[in-house]
Short mmCIF file of C-alpha atoms in Angstrom, two decimals:
data_model
loop_
_atom_site.label_atom_id
_atom_site.label_comp_id
_atom_site.label_asym_id
_atom_site.label_seq_id
_atom_site.Cartn_x
_atom_site.Cartn_y
_atom_site.Cartn_z
CA MET A 1 73.30 19.82 139.24
CA MET A 2 72.72 17.78 136.06
CA LYS A 3 75.03 14.95 135.51
CA LYS A 4 76.89 15.07 132.14
CA THR A 5 76.54 12.13 129.95
CA LYS A 6 79.57 10.68 128.19
CA TYR A 7 79.56 9.12 125.05
CA THR A 8 82.35 6.84 123.59
CA ARG A 9 83.75 7.14 120.23
CA GLU A 10 81.57 4.46 118.93
CA GLN A 11 78.74 5.98 120.25
CA VAL A 12 79.37 9.41 118.59
CA MET A 13 80.03 7.87 115.12
CA PHE A 14 76.81 5.70 115.43
CA ILE A 15 74.98 9.09 116.07
CA MET A 16 76.75 10.66 113.11
CA GLU A 17 76.05 7.76 110.87
CA ASN A 18 72.33 7.33 111.78
CA TYR A 19 70.68 10.77 113.35
CA THR A 20 69.39 12.42 110.36
CA ALA A 21 67.61 9.40 108.98
CA ASN A 22 66.38 7.94 112.19
CA PRO A 23 67.04 9.73 115.57
CA ASP A 24 64.80 7.30 117.56
CA LYS A 25 67.14 4.48 116.42
CA CYS A 26 69.98 6.41 117.99
CA VAL A 27 67.88 6.63 121.25
CA GLU A 28 67.36 2.93 121.03
CA VAL A 29 70.88 1.51 120.26
CA ILE A 30 72.79 4.28 122.27
CA ARG A 31 70.30 4.36 125.42
CA HIS A 32 70.51 8.13 125.88
CA SER A 33 67.36 10.32 125.78
CA LEU A 34 66.46 12.20 122.49
CA GLY A 35 67.42 15.43 124.63
CA SER A 36 71.01 14.22 125.62
CA ILE A 37 71.57 13.29 122.17
CA LYS A 38 70.70 16.86 120.80
CA ALA A 39 72.98 18.29 123.57
CA LEU A 40 75.99 16.17 122.28
CA LEU A 41 74.99 17.74 119.04
CA LYS A 42 74.83 21.25 120.30
CA ASN A 43 78.24 20.31 122.02
CA ILE A 44 79.89 19.54 118.60
CA ALA A 45 78.25 22.76 117.26
CA HIS A 46 79.65 24.93 119.92
CA ASN A 47 82.97 23.86 118.88
CA TYR A 48 82.03 24.58 115.29
CA GLY A 49 81.40 28.20 116.51
CA ALA A 50 77.75 27.76 115.30
CA VAL A 51 76.14 28.03 118.82
CA ASN A 52 76.66 29.46 122.32
CA PHE A 53 76.68 26.30 124.50
CA SER A 54 78.70 25.28 127.57
CA GLY A 55 82.10 24.33 126.50
CA GLY A 56 82.29 21.74 123.73
CA ASN A 57 83.98 18.33 123.96
CA PRO A 58 87.13 18.08 121.56
CA MET A 59 86.87 14.42 121.32
CA TYR A 60 83.16 14.63 120.04
CA THR A 61 84.16 17.23 117.40
CA GLU A 62 87.21 15.37 116.38
CA ILE A 63 84.93 12.36 115.78
CA ALA A 64 82.58 14.83 113.97
CA ASN A 65 85.26 15.77 111.90
CA GLU A 66 86.39 12.25 110.92
CA TYR A 67 82.71 11.76 109.77
CA ARG A 68 82.50 14.98 107.82
CA VAL A 69 85.94 13.99 105.88
CA LYS A 70 84.45 10.68 105.03
CA GLU A 71 81.33 12.20 103.72
CA ASN A 72 83.04 15.08 102.02
CA MET A 73 80.43 17.27 104.33
CA SER A 74 81.12 20.90 105.13
CA ILE A 75 80.86 22.60 108.57
CA ASN A 76 77.94 24.74 107.08
CA LYS A 77 76.33 21.56 106.03
CA TRP A 78 76.71 19.47 109.15
CA ILE A 79 75.31 22.17 110.98
CA ALA A 80 72.30 22.39 108.63
CA LEU A 81 71.63 18.55 108.93
CA TYR A 82 72.40 18.02 112.55
CA LEU A 83 70.89 21.10 114.28
#
């Protein structure tokens, strides 16, 4: 059984702010694999109803929503950028 990776609020916000421009920086700073970070993004997308993924974490989606509002970004634009 795979161990689920947990992210802090600060880590999720860092990923929101940096992933599209530099995913490798996220790996370096957050110290989780790119696959794990992509799984986090799929987790959020699941809560947006965009993908079928194993149950999303509401905290991650809450943070993504804060970022989307700050950046004046629609859910569809978020999905296009992060998936």
